[in-house]
mmCIF file of C-alpha atoms in Angstrom:
data_model
loop_
_atom_site.group_PDB
_atom_site.id
_atom_site.type_symbol
_atom_site.label_atom_id
_atom_site.label_comp_id
_atom_site.label_asym_id
_atom_site.label_seq_id
_atom_site.Cartn_x
_atom_site.Cartn_y
_atom_site.Cartn_z
ATOM 1 C CA MET D 20 30.767 -90.330 -68.281
ATOM 2 C CA GLU D 21 30.887 -89.159 -71.622
ATOM 3 C CA SER D 22 33.704 -90.492 -74.133
ATOM 4 C CA THR D 23 34.714 -86.722 -75.107
ATOM 5 C CA GLU D 24 35.926 -85.939 -71.617
ATOM 6 C CA THR D 25 39.655 -85.664 -71.319
ATOM 7 C CA TRP D 26 41.855 -88.161 -69.608
ATOM 8 C CA SER D 27 42.988 -85.354 -66.945
ATOM 9 C CA GLU D 28 39.060 -85.048 -66.097
ATOM 10 C CA LYS D 29 38.756 -88.751 -65.901
ATOM 11 C CA ARG D 30 42.036 -88.996 -63.574
ATOM 12 C CA LYS D 31 40.560 -86.392 -61.305
ATOM 13 C CA GLN D 32 37.220 -88.174 -60.992
ATOM 14 C CA ILE D 33 38.997 -91.425 -59.947
ATOM 15 C CA ALA D 34 40.993 -89.534 -57.440
ATOM 16 C CA GLU D 35 38.141 -87.801 -56.009
ATOM 17 C CA HIS D 36 36.034 -91.077 -55.810
ATOM 18 C CA ILE D 37 39.038 -92.878 -54.084
ATOM 19 C CA GLU D 38 39.476 -90.108 -51.741
ATOM 20 C CA ARG D 39 35.618 -89.942 -50.917
ATOM 21 C CA HIS D 40 35.032 -93.652 -50.730
ATOM 22 C CA GLY D 41 38.406 -95.460 -50.319
ATOM 23 C CA VAL D 42 39.276 -98.374 -52.450
ATOM 24 C CA ASP D 43 36.955 -101.118 -51.397
ATOM 25 C CA ARG D 44 37.428 -103.159 -54.589
ATOM 26 C CA HIS D 45 34.319 -105.230 -54.035
ATOM 27 C CA ARG D 46 31.886 -102.354 -53.757
ATOM 28 C CA GLU D 47 33.300 -98.910 -54.700
ATOM 29 C CA TRP D 48 35.152 -99.875 -57.857
ATOM 30 C CA GLY D 49 32.190 -99.474 -60.279
ATOM 31 C CA ILE D 50 33.389 -96.037 -61.428
ATOM 32 C CA VAL D 51 36.768 -97.773 -62.989
ATOM 33 C CA ARG D 52 34.491 -99.952 -65.195
ATOM 34 C CA GLN D 53 32.532 -97.033 -66.202
ATOM 35 C CA LEU D 54 35.730 -95.063 -67.143
ATOM 36 C CA VAL D 55 37.325 -98.019 -69.086
ATOM 37 C CA ASN D 56 35.161 -97.960 -72.087
ATOM 38 C CA THR D 57 35.784 -98.881 -75.845
ATOM 39 C CA ASP D 58 34.529 -95.644 -77.230
ATOM 40 C CA TYR D 59 37.592 -93.464 -75.974
ATOM 41 C CA LYS D 60 38.128 -91.053 -78.959
ATOM 42 C CA PRO D 61 41.905 -90.581 -78.659
ATOM 43 C CA HIS D 62 42.570 -94.314 -78.296
ATOM 44 C CA LYS D 63 40.393 -94.980 -81.183
ATOM 45 C CA ALA D 64 42.149 -92.525 -83.246
ATOM 46 C CA PHE D 65 45.497 -94.301 -82.426
ATOM 47 C CA LEU D 66 44.129 -97.553 -83.397
ATOM 48 C CA ARG D 67 42.759 -96.323 -86.704
ATOM 49 C CA PHE D 68 45.995 -94.463 -87.466
ATOM 50 C CA TYR D 69 47.768 -97.719 -86.849
ATOM 51 C CA GLU D 70 45.655 -99.821 -88.871
ATOM 52 C CA GLU D 71 45.516 -97.242 -91.902
ATOM 53 C CA HIS D 72 49.387 -97.071 -91.959
ATOM 54 C CA ILE D 73 50.694 -100.188 -90.615
ATOM 55 C CA GLY D 74 48.093 -102.867 -90.670
ATOM 56 C CA PRO D 75 45.137 -104.605 -88.772
ATOM 57 C CA ILE D 76 45.995 -104.682 -84.894
ATOM 58 C CA SER D 77 44.684 -108.272 -84.881
ATOM 59 C CA ALA D 78 47.790 -109.375 -86.904
ATOM 60 C CA VAL D 79 49.854 -108.421 -83.960
ATOM 61 C CA ASP D 80 50.967 -111.331 -81.776
ATOM 62 C CA SER D 81 51.972 -109.403 -78.732
ATOM 63 C CA ILE D 82 51.781 -105.788 -77.404
ATOM 64 C CA VAL D 83 53.743 -104.258 -74.682
ATOM 65 C CA GLU D 84 52.296 -100.876 -73.202
ATOM 66 C CA ALA D 85 54.551 -98.801 -70.762
ATOM 67 C CA GLY D 86 52.208 -96.884 -68.463
ATOM 68 C CA PRO D 87 48.935 -97.874 -69.475
ATOM 69 C CA GLY D 88 46.944 -95.945 -66.880
ATOM 70 C CA ILE D 89 43.638 -97.574 -66.196
ATOM 71 C CA GLY D 90 43.764 -99.843 -69.109
ATOM 72 C CA THR D 91 41.503 -97.832 -71.728
ATOM 73 C CA LEU D 92 43.695 -98.393 -74.694
ATOM 74 C CA ALA D 93 44.005 -102.082 -73.867
ATOM 75 C CA SER D 94 40.330 -102.397 -73.893
ATOM 76 C CA VAL D 95 39.916 -100.549 -77.080
ATOM 77 C CA ILE D 96 42.545 -102.708 -78.748
ATOM 78 C CA TYR D 97 40.973 -106.134 -77.391
ATOM 79 C CA ALA D 98 37.542 -104.788 -78.429
ATOM 80 C CA SER D 99 38.872 -104.405 -82.194
ATOM 81 C CA GLY D 100 39.700 -107.996 -82.430
ATOM 82 C CA PHE D 101 43.262 -108.437 -80.901
ATOM 83 C CA LYS D 102 43.883 -111.796 -79.635
ATOM 84 C CA GLY D 103 47.371 -111.836 -78.590
ATOM 85 C CA LYS D 104 49.318 -111.266 -75.413
ATOM 86 C CA TYR D 105 49.396 -107.829 -73.878
ATOM 87 C CA THR D 106 51.905 -106.800 -71.292
ATOM 88 C CA SER D 107 51.434 -103.860 -68.938
ATOM 89 C CA PHE D 108 54.741 -102.212 -67.727
ATOM 90 C CA ASP D 109 53.630 -99.941 -65.026
ATOM 91 C CA PHE D 110 53.669 -99.229 -61.207
ATOM 92 C CA PRO D 111 51.869 -101.827 -59.022
ATOM 93 C CA GLU D 112 49.450 -99.303 -57.755
ATOM 94 C CA MET D 113 48.271 -98.692 -61.314
ATOM 95 C CA GLN D 114 48.068 -102.356 -62.145
ATOM 96 C CA THR D 115 45.701 -102.865 -59.286
ATOM 97 C CA ILE D 116 43.272 -100.882 -61.103
ATOM 98 C CA GLN D 117 44.260 -102.385 -64.443
ATOM 99 C CA GLN D 118 43.668 -105.811 -63.140
ATOM 100 C CA TYR D 119 40.074 -104.970 -62.054
ATOM 101 C CA ALA D 120 39.139 -103.001 -65.132
ATOM 102 C CA LEU D 121 40.888 -105.419 -67.536
ATOM 103 C CA GLY D 122 39.657 -108.590 -66.020
ATOM 104 C CA GLY D 123 39.211 -111.523 -68.611
ATOM 105 C CA TYR D 124 41.683 -110.290 -71.004
ATOM 106 C CA ASP D 125 45.036 -112.114 -71.458
ATOM 107 C CA VAL D 126 47.196 -109.432 -69.697
ATOM 108 C CA GLU D 127 50.467 -109.845 -68.123
ATOM 109 C CA TYR D 128 51.520 -107.240 -65.325
ATOM 110 C CA VAL D 129 55.409 -106.545 -65.117
ATOM 111 C CA ASN D 130 57.149 -103.916 -62.906
ATOM 112 C CA THR D 131 60.717 -103.888 -63.968
ATOM 113 C CA VAL D 132 62.551 -103.946 -67.110
ATOM 114 C CA ASP D 133 64.101 -107.445 -66.369
ATOM 115 C CA GLU D 134 60.298 -108.881 -66.447
ATOM 116 C CA LEU D 135 59.662 -107.525 -69.946
ATOM 117 C CA PRO D 136 59.286 -109.780 -72.804
ATOM 118 C CA LYS D 137 62.562 -110.195 -74.844
ATOM 119 C CA ALA D 138 60.386 -109.125 -78.132
ATOM 120 C CA ALA D 139 57.025 -107.700 -78.840
ATOM 121 C CA GLY D 140 55.055 -107.066 -81.934
ATOM 122 C CA LEU D 141 54.123 -103.658 -80.797
ATOM 123 C CA PHE D 142 55.535 -101.386 -78.130
ATOM 124 C CA ILE D 143 53.254 -98.520 -76.939
ATOM 125 C CA ALA D 144 54.077 -95.511 -74.708
ATOM 126 C CA SER D 145 51.504 -93.052 -75.544
ATOM 127 C CA PHE D 146 50.708 -90.838 -72.465
ATOM 128 C CA SER D 147 53.406 -92.329 -70.277
ATOM 129 C CA VAL D 148 56.268 -90.585 -72.210
ATOM 130 C CA GLU D 149 54.638 -87.138 -71.742
ATOM 131 C CA GLU D 150 54.131 -87.810 -67.947
ATOM 132 C CA MET D 151 57.536 -88.768 -67.137
#
């Protein structure tokens, strides 16, 4: 899939794939790995803006993201040199996809406000706010 395609197109492709093939995580989830790439332009633009106006993302010790989707922004941030703790605050169903797509990264998955860290170096709610 080309990195210029929109998130809604990617979401539609995931939904169609799951409807067609089910969610056999050992065989059929290759599409998720293909969709989570580190060249997704909107997320790269966010990261560039952050680093130009605030500082290097690698200097942040922890990030909490509300509604990270399939984890594309997290993969972009980790690929840029982030070494801290990343917390995904999302529905368990989405976190199933995130856990597969972000395997190997230091991501904590929480579902309730009570589970959120008391503090974080950066809080992100990019697409999640507009979808609420």
